[in-house]
Each structure stands twice: as structure tokens, then as C-alpha cells.
Short mmCIF file of N, CA and C in Angstrom, two decimals:
data_model
loop_
_atom_site.label_atom_id
_atom_site.label_comp_id
_atom_site.label_asym_id
_atom_site.label_seq_id
_atom_site.Cartn_x
_atom_site.Cartn_y
_atom_site.Cartn_z
N MET W 1 71.39 -27.90 17.99
CA MET W 1 70.62 -29.06 18.37
C MET W 1 71.21 -30.27 17.65
N ALA W 2 71.81 -31.14 18.40
CA ALA W 2 72.50 -32.31 17.83
C ALA W 2 71.53 -33.25 17.14
N GLU W 3 70.34 -33.42 17.69
CA GLU W 3 69.39 -34.35 17.10
C GLU W 3 68.99 -33.90 15.69
N LEU W 4 68.74 -32.63 15.52
CA LEU W 4 68.38 -32.10 14.21
C LEU W 4 69.52 -32.29 13.22
N ALA W 5 70.75 -32.08 13.67
CA ALA W 5 71.91 -32.27 12.80
C ALA W 5 72.04 -33.74 12.41
N THR W 6 71.75 -34.62 13.33
CA THR W 6 71.82 -36.06 13.04
C THR W 6 70.76 -36.46 12.03
N ILE W 7 69.58 -35.89 12.15
CA ILE W 7 68.51 -36.18 11.19
C ILE W 7 68.86 -35.61 9.83
N ALA W 8 69.43 -34.42 9.79
CA ALA W 8 69.69 -33.71 8.53
C ALA W 8 70.84 -34.31 7.72
N ARG W 9 71.84 -34.86 8.38
CA ARG W 9 73.05 -35.32 7.70
C ARG W 9 72.77 -36.30 6.55
N PRO W 10 72.01 -37.40 6.76
CA PRO W 10 71.80 -38.32 5.64
C PRO W 10 71.04 -37.70 4.46
N TYR W 11 70.12 -36.80 4.78
CA TYR W 11 69.39 -36.13 3.70
C TYR W 11 70.32 -35.23 2.89
N ALA W 12 71.17 -34.47 3.58
CA ALA W 12 72.11 -33.58 2.90
C ALA W 12 73.09 -34.38 2.05
N GLU W 13 73.60 -35.48 2.60
CA GLU W 13 74.56 -36.29 1.85
C GLU W 13 73.91 -36.96 0.64
N ALA W 14 72.69 -37.47 0.80
CA ALA W 14 72.00 -38.12 -0.31
C ALA W 14 71.70 -37.11 -1.41
N LEU W 15 71.25 -35.93 -1.04
CA LEU W 15 70.97 -34.91 -2.04
C LEU W 15 72.25 -34.48 -2.74
N PHE W 16 73.32 -34.32 -1.97
CA PHE W 16 74.60 -33.90 -2.55
C PHE W 16 75.10 -34.91 -3.58
N LYS W 17 74.93 -36.20 -3.29
CA LYS W 17 75.38 -37.23 -4.22
C LYS W 17 74.48 -37.35 -5.44
N SER W 18 73.22 -36.94 -5.31
CA SER W 18 72.27 -37.18 -6.40
C SER W 18 72.13 -36.02 -7.39
N VAL W 19 72.49 -34.80 -7.00
CA VAL W 19 72.31 -33.67 -7.91
C VAL W 19 73.57 -33.46 -8.76
N PRO W 20 73.38 -33.22 -10.05
CA PRO W 20 74.55 -32.99 -10.91
C PRO W 20 75.21 -31.63 -10.70
N ASP W 21 74.40 -30.60 -10.36
CA ASP W 21 74.93 -29.25 -10.17
C ASP W 21 74.62 -28.79 -8.76
N ALA W 22 75.58 -28.94 -7.87
CA ALA W 22 75.36 -28.60 -6.46
C ALA W 22 75.16 -27.09 -6.28
N GLY W 23 75.76 -26.28 -7.15
CA GLY W 23 75.59 -24.84 -7.04
C GLY W 23 74.16 -24.41 -7.28
N ALA W 24 73.53 -24.98 -8.31
CA ALA W 24 72.12 -24.67 -8.58
C ALA W 24 71.23 -25.23 -7.49
N ALA W 25 71.57 -26.41 -7.00
CA ALA W 25 70.78 -27.03 -5.92
C ALA W 25 70.84 -26.19 -4.65
N THR W 26 71.97 -25.55 -4.40
CA THR W 26 72.10 -24.71 -3.21
C THR W 26 71.08 -23.58 -3.25
N GLN W 27 70.84 -23.03 -4.43
CA GLN W 27 69.91 -21.92 -4.55
C GLN W 27 68.49 -22.33 -4.18
N TRP W 28 68.00 -23.40 -4.81
CA TRP W 28 66.61 -23.78 -4.50
C TRP W 28 66.50 -24.39 -3.10
N LEU W 29 67.56 -25.03 -2.62
CA LEU W 29 67.53 -25.59 -1.27
C LEU W 29 67.50 -24.48 -0.22
N ASP W 30 68.26 -23.42 -0.44
CA ASP W 30 68.23 -22.28 0.49
C ASP W 30 66.86 -21.61 0.49
N ALA W 31 66.23 -21.52 -0.69
CA ALA W 31 64.89 -20.94 -0.78
C ALA W 31 63.89 -21.80 -0.01
N LEU W 32 63.97 -23.11 -0.17
CA LEU W 32 63.08 -24.01 0.57
C LEU W 32 63.34 -23.92 2.07
N ALA W 33 64.60 -23.82 2.46
CA ALA W 33 64.95 -23.73 3.88
C ALA W 33 64.38 -22.46 4.50
N ALA W 34 64.42 -21.36 3.75
CA ALA W 34 63.86 -20.10 4.26
C ALA W 34 62.36 -20.23 4.48
N VAL W 35 61.68 -20.90 3.57
CA VAL W 35 60.24 -21.10 3.72
C VAL W 35 59.96 -22.04 4.88
N ALA W 36 60.75 -23.10 5.00
CA ALA W 36 60.54 -24.10 6.05
C ALA W 36 60.86 -23.55 7.44
N ALA W 37 61.57 -22.45 7.53
CA ALA W 37 61.89 -21.85 8.82
C ALA W 37 60.71 -21.09 9.41
N ASP W 38 59.66 -20.90 8.62
CA ASP W 38 58.49 -20.17 9.06
C ASP W 38 57.64 -21.04 10.00
N ALA W 39 57.35 -20.52 11.17
CA ALA W 39 56.61 -21.28 12.18
C ALA W 39 55.18 -21.60 11.73
N GLN W 40 54.56 -20.68 11.01
CA GLN W 40 53.19 -20.92 10.53
C GLN W 40 53.16 -22.04 9.51
N LEU W 41 54.15 -22.09 8.64
CA LEU W 41 54.18 -23.17 7.66
C LEU W 41 54.39 -24.51 8.35
N LEU W 42 55.27 -24.56 9.33
CA LEU W 42 55.51 -25.81 10.06
C LEU W 42 54.25 -26.25 10.80
N ALA W 43 53.50 -25.29 11.34
CA ALA W 43 52.24 -25.63 12.01
C ALA W 43 51.23 -26.18 11.01
N PHE W 44 51.17 -25.58 9.83
CA PHE W 44 50.29 -26.06 8.78
C PHE W 44 50.69 -27.48 8.36
N ALA W 45 51.97 -27.71 8.17
CA ALA W 45 52.45 -29.03 7.73
C ALA W 45 52.19 -30.09 8.80
N ALA W 46 52.25 -29.71 10.06
CA ALA W 46 52.03 -30.66 11.14
C ALA W 46 50.56 -30.95 11.39
N ASN W 47 49.69 -30.14 10.83
CA ASN W 47 48.25 -30.33 11.00
C ASN W 47 47.83 -31.63 10.33
N PRO W 48 47.16 -32.51 11.05
CA PRO W 48 46.77 -33.79 10.45
C PRO W 48 45.77 -33.66 9.31
N LYS W 49 45.07 -32.53 9.24
CA LYS W 49 44.11 -32.32 8.15
C LYS W 49 44.80 -31.89 6.85
N ALA W 50 46.03 -31.39 6.95
CA ALA W 50 46.77 -30.94 5.75
C ALA W 50 47.33 -32.16 5.03
N GLN W 51 47.02 -32.26 3.77
CA GLN W 51 47.52 -33.36 2.95
C GLN W 51 48.92 -33.02 2.44
N ASP W 52 49.69 -34.06 2.16
CA ASP W 52 51.06 -33.86 1.70
C ASP W 52 51.10 -33.00 0.43
N GLN W 53 50.17 -33.21 -0.48
CA GLN W 53 50.15 -32.43 -1.73
C GLN W 53 49.88 -30.96 -1.44
N GLN W 54 49.05 -30.65 -0.45
CA GLN W 54 48.78 -29.26 -0.10
C GLN W 54 50.05 -28.60 0.45
N VAL W 55 50.74 -29.32 1.32
CA VAL W 55 51.98 -28.77 1.89
C VAL W 55 53.00 -28.56 0.77
N PHE W 56 53.11 -29.52 -0.14
CA PHE W 56 54.03 -29.40 -1.27
C PHE W 56 53.68 -28.18 -2.11
N ASP W 57 52.40 -28.00 -2.42
CA ASP W 57 51.98 -26.87 -3.25
C ASP W 57 52.28 -25.53 -2.58
N VAL W 58 52.06 -25.46 -1.27
CA VAL W 58 52.34 -24.22 -0.54
C VAL W 58 53.84 -23.93 -0.56
N MET W 59 54.63 -24.94 -0.27
CA MET W 59 56.10 -24.74 -0.22
C MET W 59 56.65 -24.39 -1.59
N SER W 60 56.28 -25.15 -2.60
CA SER W 60 56.84 -24.89 -3.93
C SER W 60 56.34 -23.56 -4.49
N GLY W 61 55.14 -23.15 -4.12
CA GLY W 61 54.63 -21.86 -4.55
C GLY W 61 55.29 -20.69 -3.83
N ALA W 62 55.68 -20.90 -2.60
CA ALA W 62 56.26 -19.83 -1.79
C ALA W 62 57.67 -19.46 -2.21
N ILE W 63 58.41 -20.37 -2.85
CA ILE W 63 59.80 -20.04 -3.19
C ILE W 63 59.89 -19.17 -4.44
N GLY W 64 58.82 -19.09 -5.22
CA GLY W 64 58.80 -18.17 -6.35
C GLY W 64 59.43 -18.67 -7.63
N THR W 65 60.06 -19.83 -7.63
CA THR W 65 60.62 -20.41 -8.84
C THR W 65 60.16 -21.85 -8.95
N THR W 66 60.33 -22.41 -10.13
CA THR W 66 59.96 -23.80 -10.33
C THR W 66 61.08 -24.70 -9.87
N LEU W 67 60.73 -25.66 -9.06
CA LEU W 67 61.73 -26.62 -8.58
C LEU W 67 62.07 -27.61 -9.69
N PRO W 68 63.34 -27.98 -9.83
CA PRO W 68 63.70 -29.03 -10.77
C PRO W 68 63.16 -30.37 -10.26
N PRO W 69 63.12 -31.38 -11.11
CA PRO W 69 62.59 -32.69 -10.68
C PRO W 69 63.28 -33.22 -9.41
N ALA W 70 64.59 -33.05 -9.29
CA ALA W 70 65.29 -33.52 -8.09
C ALA W 70 64.80 -32.76 -6.86
N GLY W 71 64.55 -31.49 -7.00
CA GLY W 71 64.04 -30.68 -5.89
C GLY W 71 62.62 -31.07 -5.51
N GLN W 72 61.81 -31.37 -6.50
CA GLN W 72 60.44 -31.80 -6.23
C GLN W 72 60.44 -33.13 -5.48
N ASN W 73 61.25 -34.06 -5.96
CA ASN W 73 61.32 -35.37 -5.29
C ASN W 73 61.85 -35.23 -3.86
N PHE W 74 62.86 -34.40 -3.69
CA PHE W 74 63.45 -34.18 -2.37
C PHE W 74 62.42 -33.58 -1.42
N LEU W 75 61.70 -32.57 -1.87
CA LEU W 75 60.70 -31.92 -1.03
C LEU W 75 59.59 -32.90 -0.68
N ARG W 76 59.15 -33.69 -1.64
CA ARG W 76 58.11 -34.69 -1.35
C ARG W 76 58.58 -35.70 -0.30
N ALA W 77 59.83 -36.13 -0.40
CA ALA W 77 60.37 -37.08 0.57
C ALA W 77 60.40 -36.48 1.97
N LEU W 78 60.80 -35.21 2.08
CA LEU W 78 60.83 -34.56 3.38
C LEU W 78 59.44 -34.42 3.98
N ILE W 79 58.47 -34.06 3.13
CA ILE W 79 57.10 -33.90 3.61
C ILE W 79 56.52 -35.24 4.05
N GLU W 80 56.71 -36.26 3.24
CA GLU W 80 56.16 -37.58 3.57
C GLU W 80 56.77 -38.15 4.85
N ASN W 81 58.03 -37.85 5.11
CA ASN W 81 58.70 -38.37 6.30
C ASN W 81 58.63 -37.43 7.50
N GLY W 82 57.92 -36.31 7.36
CA GLY W 82 57.78 -35.37 8.46
C GLY W 82 59.08 -34.68 8.84
N ARG W 83 59.93 -34.40 7.87
CA ARG W 83 61.24 -33.83 8.15
C ARG W 83 61.38 -32.35 7.76
N LEU W 84 60.28 -31.65 7.55
CA LEU W 84 60.37 -30.23 7.19
C LEU W 84 61.11 -29.40 8.23
N PRO W 85 60.95 -29.65 9.53
CA PRO W 85 61.71 -28.83 10.49
C PRO W 85 63.23 -28.96 10.33
N ALA W 86 63.69 -30.04 9.74
CA ALA W 86 65.13 -30.24 9.55
C ALA W 86 65.66 -29.56 8.29
N LEU W 87 64.79 -29.02 7.47
CA LEU W 87 65.22 -28.45 6.18
C LEU W 87 66.27 -27.35 6.29
N PRO W 88 66.17 -26.39 7.22
CA PRO W 88 67.25 -25.39 7.33
C PRO W 88 68.60 -26.03 7.67
N GLU W 89 68.61 -27.04 8.53
CA GLU W 89 69.86 -27.72 8.87
C GLU W 89 70.37 -28.54 7.69
N ILE W 90 69.46 -29.14 6.94
CA ILE W 90 69.86 -29.88 5.73
C ILE W 90 70.56 -28.94 4.76
N ALA W 91 69.97 -27.75 4.57
CA ALA W 91 70.57 -26.77 3.66
C ALA W 91 71.95 -26.34 4.14
N ALA W 92 72.10 -26.14 5.44
CA ALA W 92 73.41 -25.74 5.99
C ALA W 92 74.45 -26.83 5.78
N GLN W 93 74.08 -28.08 6.03
CA GLN W 93 75.02 -29.18 5.83
C GLN W 93 75.33 -29.40 4.36
N PHE W 94 74.34 -29.19 3.50
CA PHE W 94 74.57 -29.31 2.06
C PHE W 94 75.58 -28.25 1.61
N ARG W 95 75.44 -27.02 2.12
CA ARG W 95 76.36 -25.94 1.79
C ARG W 95 77.77 -26.28 2.23
N VAL W 96 77.92 -26.89 3.41
CA VAL W 96 79.23 -27.30 3.90
C VAL W 96 79.84 -28.34 2.97
N LEU W 97 79.05 -29.31 2.54
CA LEU W 97 79.54 -30.33 1.60
C LEU W 97 79.98 -29.71 0.29
N ASN W 98 79.17 -28.79 -0.22
CA ASN W 98 79.49 -28.13 -1.49
C ASN W 98 80.75 -27.27 -1.35
N ASN W 99 80.87 -26.57 -0.22
CA ASN W 99 82.06 -25.74 0.01
C ASN W 99 83.31 -26.59 0.12
N SER W 100 83.21 -27.74 0.79
CA SER W 100 84.39 -28.59 0.93
C SER W 100 84.84 -29.16 -0.41
N ARG W 101 83.89 -29.43 -1.29
CA ARG W 101 84.25 -29.90 -2.63
C ARG W 101 84.96 -28.82 -3.42
N SER W 102 84.48 -27.60 -3.32
CA SER W 102 85.04 -26.51 -4.12
C SER W 102 86.18 -25.78 -3.42
N GLY W 103 86.45 -26.10 -2.16
CA GLY W 103 87.55 -25.45 -1.45
C GLY W 103 87.23 -24.02 -1.02
N THR W 104 85.96 -23.73 -0.79
CA THR W 104 85.55 -22.39 -0.39
C THR W 104 84.90 -22.44 0.99
N SER W 105 84.64 -21.26 1.53
CA SER W 105 83.93 -21.14 2.80
C SER W 105 82.93 -19.99 2.70
N ASP W 106 81.86 -20.09 3.46
CA ASP W 106 80.90 -18.99 3.55
C ASP W 106 81.41 -17.99 4.57
N ALA W 107 81.25 -16.73 4.25
CA ALA W 107 81.67 -15.67 5.17
C ALA W 107 80.59 -14.60 5.22
N VAL W 108 80.35 -14.09 6.41
CA VAL W 108 79.40 -12.99 6.58
C VAL W 108 80.19 -11.77 7.02
N VAL W 109 80.03 -10.68 6.28
CA VAL W 109 80.69 -9.42 6.61
C VAL W 109 79.63 -8.50 7.19
N TYR W 110 79.79 -8.15 8.46
CA TYR W 110 78.89 -7.22 9.12
C TYR W 110 79.54 -5.85 9.05
N SER W 111 78.79 -4.88 8.55
CA SER W 111 79.33 -3.54 8.37
C SER W 111 78.35 -2.52 8.92
N ALA W 112 78.89 -1.42 9.44
CA ALA W 112 78.04 -0.35 9.95
C ALA W 112 77.35 0.41 8.80
N PHE W 113 77.98 0.40 7.64
CA PHE W 113 77.47 1.14 6.49
C PHE W 113 77.41 0.22 5.27
N PRO W 114 76.62 0.57 4.27
CA PRO W 114 76.60 -0.23 3.05
C PRO W 114 77.98 -0.24 2.39
N ILE W 115 78.34 -1.37 1.79
CA ILE W 115 79.63 -1.50 1.11
C ILE W 115 79.36 -1.59 -0.39
N ASP W 116 79.98 -0.69 -1.16
CA ASP W 116 79.77 -0.74 -2.62
C ASP W 116 80.56 -1.90 -3.23
N ALA W 117 80.25 -2.23 -4.46
CA ALA W 117 80.83 -3.41 -5.12
C ALA W 117 82.35 -3.34 -5.22
N GLN W 118 82.89 -2.17 -5.55
CA GLN W 118 84.34 -2.02 -5.69
C GLN W 118 85.05 -2.23 -4.34
N ALA W 119 84.50 -1.64 -3.29
CA ALA W 119 85.10 -1.82 -1.96
C ALA W 119 84.97 -3.26 -1.49
N LEU W 120 83.84 -3.90 -1.84
CA LEU W 120 83.64 -5.30 -1.45
C LEU W 120 84.64 -6.21 -2.13
N ASP W 121 85.01 -5.90 -3.37
CA ASP W 121 86.03 -6.68 -4.06
C ASP W 121 87.37 -6.59 -3.33
N GLY W 122 87.72 -5.39 -2.89
CA GLY W 122 88.95 -5.21 -2.13
C GLY W 122 88.91 -5.93 -0.80
N VAL W 123 87.79 -5.85 -0.11
CA VAL W 123 87.62 -6.55 1.17
C VAL W 123 87.71 -8.05 0.95
N SER W 124 87.06 -8.52 -0.11
CA SER W 124 87.07 -9.95 -0.43
C SER W 124 88.48 -10.46 -0.67
N ALA W 125 89.26 -9.71 -1.45
CA ALA W 125 90.63 -10.12 -1.74
C ALA W 125 91.47 -10.17 -0.46
N ALA W 126 91.32 -9.17 0.39
CA ALA W 126 92.08 -9.13 1.64
C ALA W 126 91.67 -10.27 2.57
N LEU W 127 90.38 -10.55 2.64
CA LEU W 127 89.91 -11.62 3.51
C LEU W 127 90.34 -13.00 3.00
N GLU W 128 90.31 -13.19 1.69
CA GLU W 128 90.74 -14.47 1.14
C GLU W 128 92.22 -14.70 1.42
N LYS W 129 93.00 -13.65 1.37
CA LYS W 129 94.42 -13.76 1.70
C LYS W 129 94.58 -14.06 3.19
N ARG W 130 93.81 -13.39 4.03
CA ARG W 130 93.89 -13.55 5.49
C ARG W 130 93.48 -14.96 5.92
N PHE W 131 92.38 -15.49 5.34
CA PHE W 131 91.87 -16.80 5.74
C PHE W 131 92.44 -17.94 4.91
N GLY W 132 93.13 -17.63 3.81
CA GLY W 132 93.80 -18.65 3.02
C GLY W 132 92.89 -19.53 2.20
N ARG W 133 91.72 -19.04 1.83
CA ARG W 133 90.81 -19.81 0.99
C ARG W 133 89.81 -18.87 0.31
N LYS W 134 89.17 -19.37 -0.70
CA LYS W 134 88.14 -18.61 -1.42
C LYS W 134 86.92 -18.48 -0.52
N LEU W 135 86.33 -17.28 -0.51
CA LEU W 135 85.19 -17.02 0.36
C LEU W 135 83.96 -16.61 -0.44
N ASN W 136 82.81 -17.10 -0.01
CA ASN W 136 81.52 -16.67 -0.54
C ASN W 136 80.98 -15.63 0.43
N LEU W 137 81.09 -14.36 0.06
CA LEU W 137 80.73 -13.28 0.98
C LEU W 137 79.26 -12.92 0.91
N THR W 138 78.69 -12.69 2.06
CA THR W 138 77.39 -12.02 2.16
C THR W 138 77.59 -10.86 3.12
N VAL W 139 76.91 -9.77 2.85
CA VAL W 139 77.08 -8.55 3.64
C VAL W 139 75.79 -8.27 4.39
N GLU W 140 75.92 -7.99 5.68
CA GLU W 140 74.79 -7.58 6.50
C GLU W 140 75.15 -6.29 7.20
N GLN W 141 74.19 -5.38 7.23
CA GLN W 141 74.44 -4.08 7.85
C GLN W 141 74.06 -4.12 9.32
N GLN W 142 74.98 -3.66 10.17
CA GLN W 142 74.76 -3.54 11.62
C GLN W 142 75.24 -2.17 12.08
N PRO W 143 74.35 -1.19 12.12
CA PRO W 143 74.76 0.17 12.49
C PRO W 143 75.42 0.26 13.87
N GLU W 144 75.10 -0.66 14.79
CA GLU W 144 75.68 -0.60 16.14
C GLU W 144 77.18 -0.83 16.15
N LEU W 145 77.78 -1.26 15.02
CA LEU W 145 79.24 -1.44 14.96
C LEU W 145 79.97 -0.10 14.90
N ILE W 146 79.25 0.98 14.60
CA ILE W 146 79.75 2.35 14.51
C ILE W 146 80.63 2.54 13.27
N GLY W 147 81.57 1.68 13.03
CA GLY W 147 82.45 1.75 11.87
C GLY W 147 83.25 0.47 11.77
N GLY W 148 83.93 0.27 10.67
CA GLY W 148 84.72 -0.94 10.46
C GLY W 148 83.85 -2.12 10.08
N VAL W 149 84.42 -3.32 10.14
CA VAL W 149 83.68 -4.53 9.78
C VAL W 149 83.96 -5.63 10.80
N ARG W 150 83.05 -6.56 10.84
CA ARG W 150 83.20 -7.79 11.63
C ARG W 150 82.93 -8.93 10.66
N VAL W 151 83.87 -9.86 10.54
CA VAL W 151 83.78 -10.95 9.57
C VAL W 151 83.71 -12.27 10.31
N VAL W 152 82.73 -13.10 9.93
CA VAL W 152 82.57 -14.42 10.53
C VAL W 152 82.73 -15.45 9.42
N VAL W 153 83.74 -16.31 9.55
CA VAL W 153 84.00 -17.40 8.61
C VAL W 153 84.00 -18.69 9.42
N GLY W 154 82.90 -19.43 9.33
CA GLY W 154 82.79 -20.64 10.15
C GLY W 154 82.81 -20.27 11.61
N ASP W 155 83.79 -20.78 12.34
CA ASP W 155 83.91 -20.46 13.76
C ASP W 155 85.00 -19.42 14.02
N GLU W 156 85.55 -18.84 12.97
CA GLU W 156 86.56 -17.79 13.10
C GLU W 156 85.89 -16.42 12.98
N VAL W 157 86.32 -15.48 13.81
CA VAL W 157 85.78 -14.13 13.78
C VAL W 157 86.93 -13.13 13.70
N LEU W 158 86.82 -12.20 12.79
CA LEU W 158 87.78 -11.10 12.65
C LEU W 158 86.99 -9.82 12.89
N ASP W 159 87.23 -9.17 14.01
CA ASP W 159 86.44 -8.00 14.38
C ASP W 159 87.32 -6.76 14.40
N THR W 160 87.16 -5.91 13.40
CA THR W 160 87.91 -4.66 13.32
C THR W 160 86.96 -3.46 13.45
N SER W 161 85.82 -3.69 14.08
CA SER W 161 84.83 -2.63 14.22
C SER W 161 85.24 -1.63 15.30
N VAL W 162 84.69 -0.44 15.22
CA VAL W 162 84.94 0.59 16.21
C VAL W 162 84.37 0.15 17.56
N LYS W 163 83.23 -0.52 17.52
CA LYS W 163 82.62 -1.01 18.76
C LYS W 163 83.57 -1.96 19.49
N ALA W 164 84.20 -2.88 18.76
CA ALA W 164 85.13 -3.83 19.38
C ALA W 164 86.35 -3.11 19.96
N ARG W 165 86.83 -2.11 19.23
CA ARG W 165 87.99 -1.36 19.73
C ARG W 165 87.64 -0.58 20.99
N LEU W 166 86.44 -0.02 21.04
CA LEU W 166 86.00 0.69 22.25
C LEU W 166 85.87 -0.27 23.42
N GLU W 167 85.37 -1.47 23.16
CA GLU W 167 85.27 -2.48 24.23
C GLU W 167 86.65 -2.87 24.74
N GLN W 168 87.62 -2.99 23.83
CA GLN W 168 88.99 -3.32 24.24
C GLN W 168 89.58 -2.21 25.10
N MET W 169 89.32 -0.97 24.70
CA MET W 169 89.81 0.16 25.48
C MET W 169 89.16 0.20 26.86
N LYS W 170 87.87 -0.10 26.91
CA LYS W 170 87.14 -0.13 28.18
C LYS W 170 87.74 -1.17 29.13
N VAL W 171 88.02 -2.35 28.60
CA VAL W 171 88.62 -3.43 29.40
C VAL W 171 89.99 -3.02 29.90
N ALA W 172 90.78 -2.40 29.01
CA ALA W 172 92.13 -1.98 29.40
C ALA W 172 92.09 -0.90 30.48
N LEU W 173 91.14 0.01 30.40
CA LEU W 173 91.06 1.10 31.38
C LEU W 173 90.51 0.64 32.73
N THR W 174 89.67 -0.37 32.72
CA THR W 174 89.07 -0.84 33.98
C THR W 174 89.90 -1.94 34.63
N ALA W 175 90.93 -2.44 33.95
CA ALA W 175 91.75 -3.53 34.52
C ALA W 175 92.74 -3.01 35.52
#
């Protein structure tokens, strides 16, 4: 949604310029974004009977940690301006800004089976060499892949799963 991205950009840039530690800010911003993605919370925040302080208390209580002063001010500004629906997009754009500063990229590794720490280190090293940059890996399990992994880095996809290979064989046999 382009409109949401347009709304989120100035907030992400302002927050990025104002926080001294973008890595720590990413943590609490991601937690707030996860809470703000909840439809019930957005309905509560949009209710005209809900006061800004009530919405703030619910949001800050739901993340489970204490927000730093910059986070409290940021959350209050979003609530007062009715921008809570943009919070997940703000967090995504903030992450992109932080990654561009540090020269890293976010990567999601989809695997049919759990990956232990030692194997993940090997996968991480191979992927960093393949993509030519430092990667922040997150692992998600998808049993339907049957075996292998599927890696998504931005708009690039590396699919070495058994499911993808079977699909390739199917296409080759039916062509």
C-alpha cells in the first residue's frame, strides 16, 4: 500500500535521526509494531471514547518491557496523530534505514525442519558469501518444503527446497 508507505517514511526517518542506538530502537519498535498489527487494538484506538492515555497504557503494557523516553514520545506522537495503523510499516522502513547504515540485510530462511545453531552458522556464512553482504537471519519452519531451504533477502529468493525441485521436474516433464 503506497499511501501507508508514504505516511510511514517521515516517521521512520525522524525516529532514525533522533535515536542514539538504532539497534536498541529496532527491538522496541518491532515489539510496538507487532502490537499495533492487532485488529482489536486498532479498533480500540479508533474508538472515540478511548483516550490517548488509555491507548498508550495498553500498547506500552502489551510489549512487556519499559519503553525508553524516545519510545514513549514516539508512541504518544503516533497515537495523537492517529497513525497507529502505519506502525508496522514505520518499523519496516526503520529497519531498512538501520540496515543501510550498517551494510546488512534482513533474511528469512524457511526450512522444513528445525536448524540447530551450528548448522545455522554454516548456512549464514554460505548465504553471506552468496549475497555479498552481512545478513540478519531469522528462521521459520515450513514443513511443506519437504527438505532443503528457501531464503528470502529483500526481493531476492534462493530456493533449494525439495518442493521447488519437484516443481521444476514437473514443468520439465509436462513441457
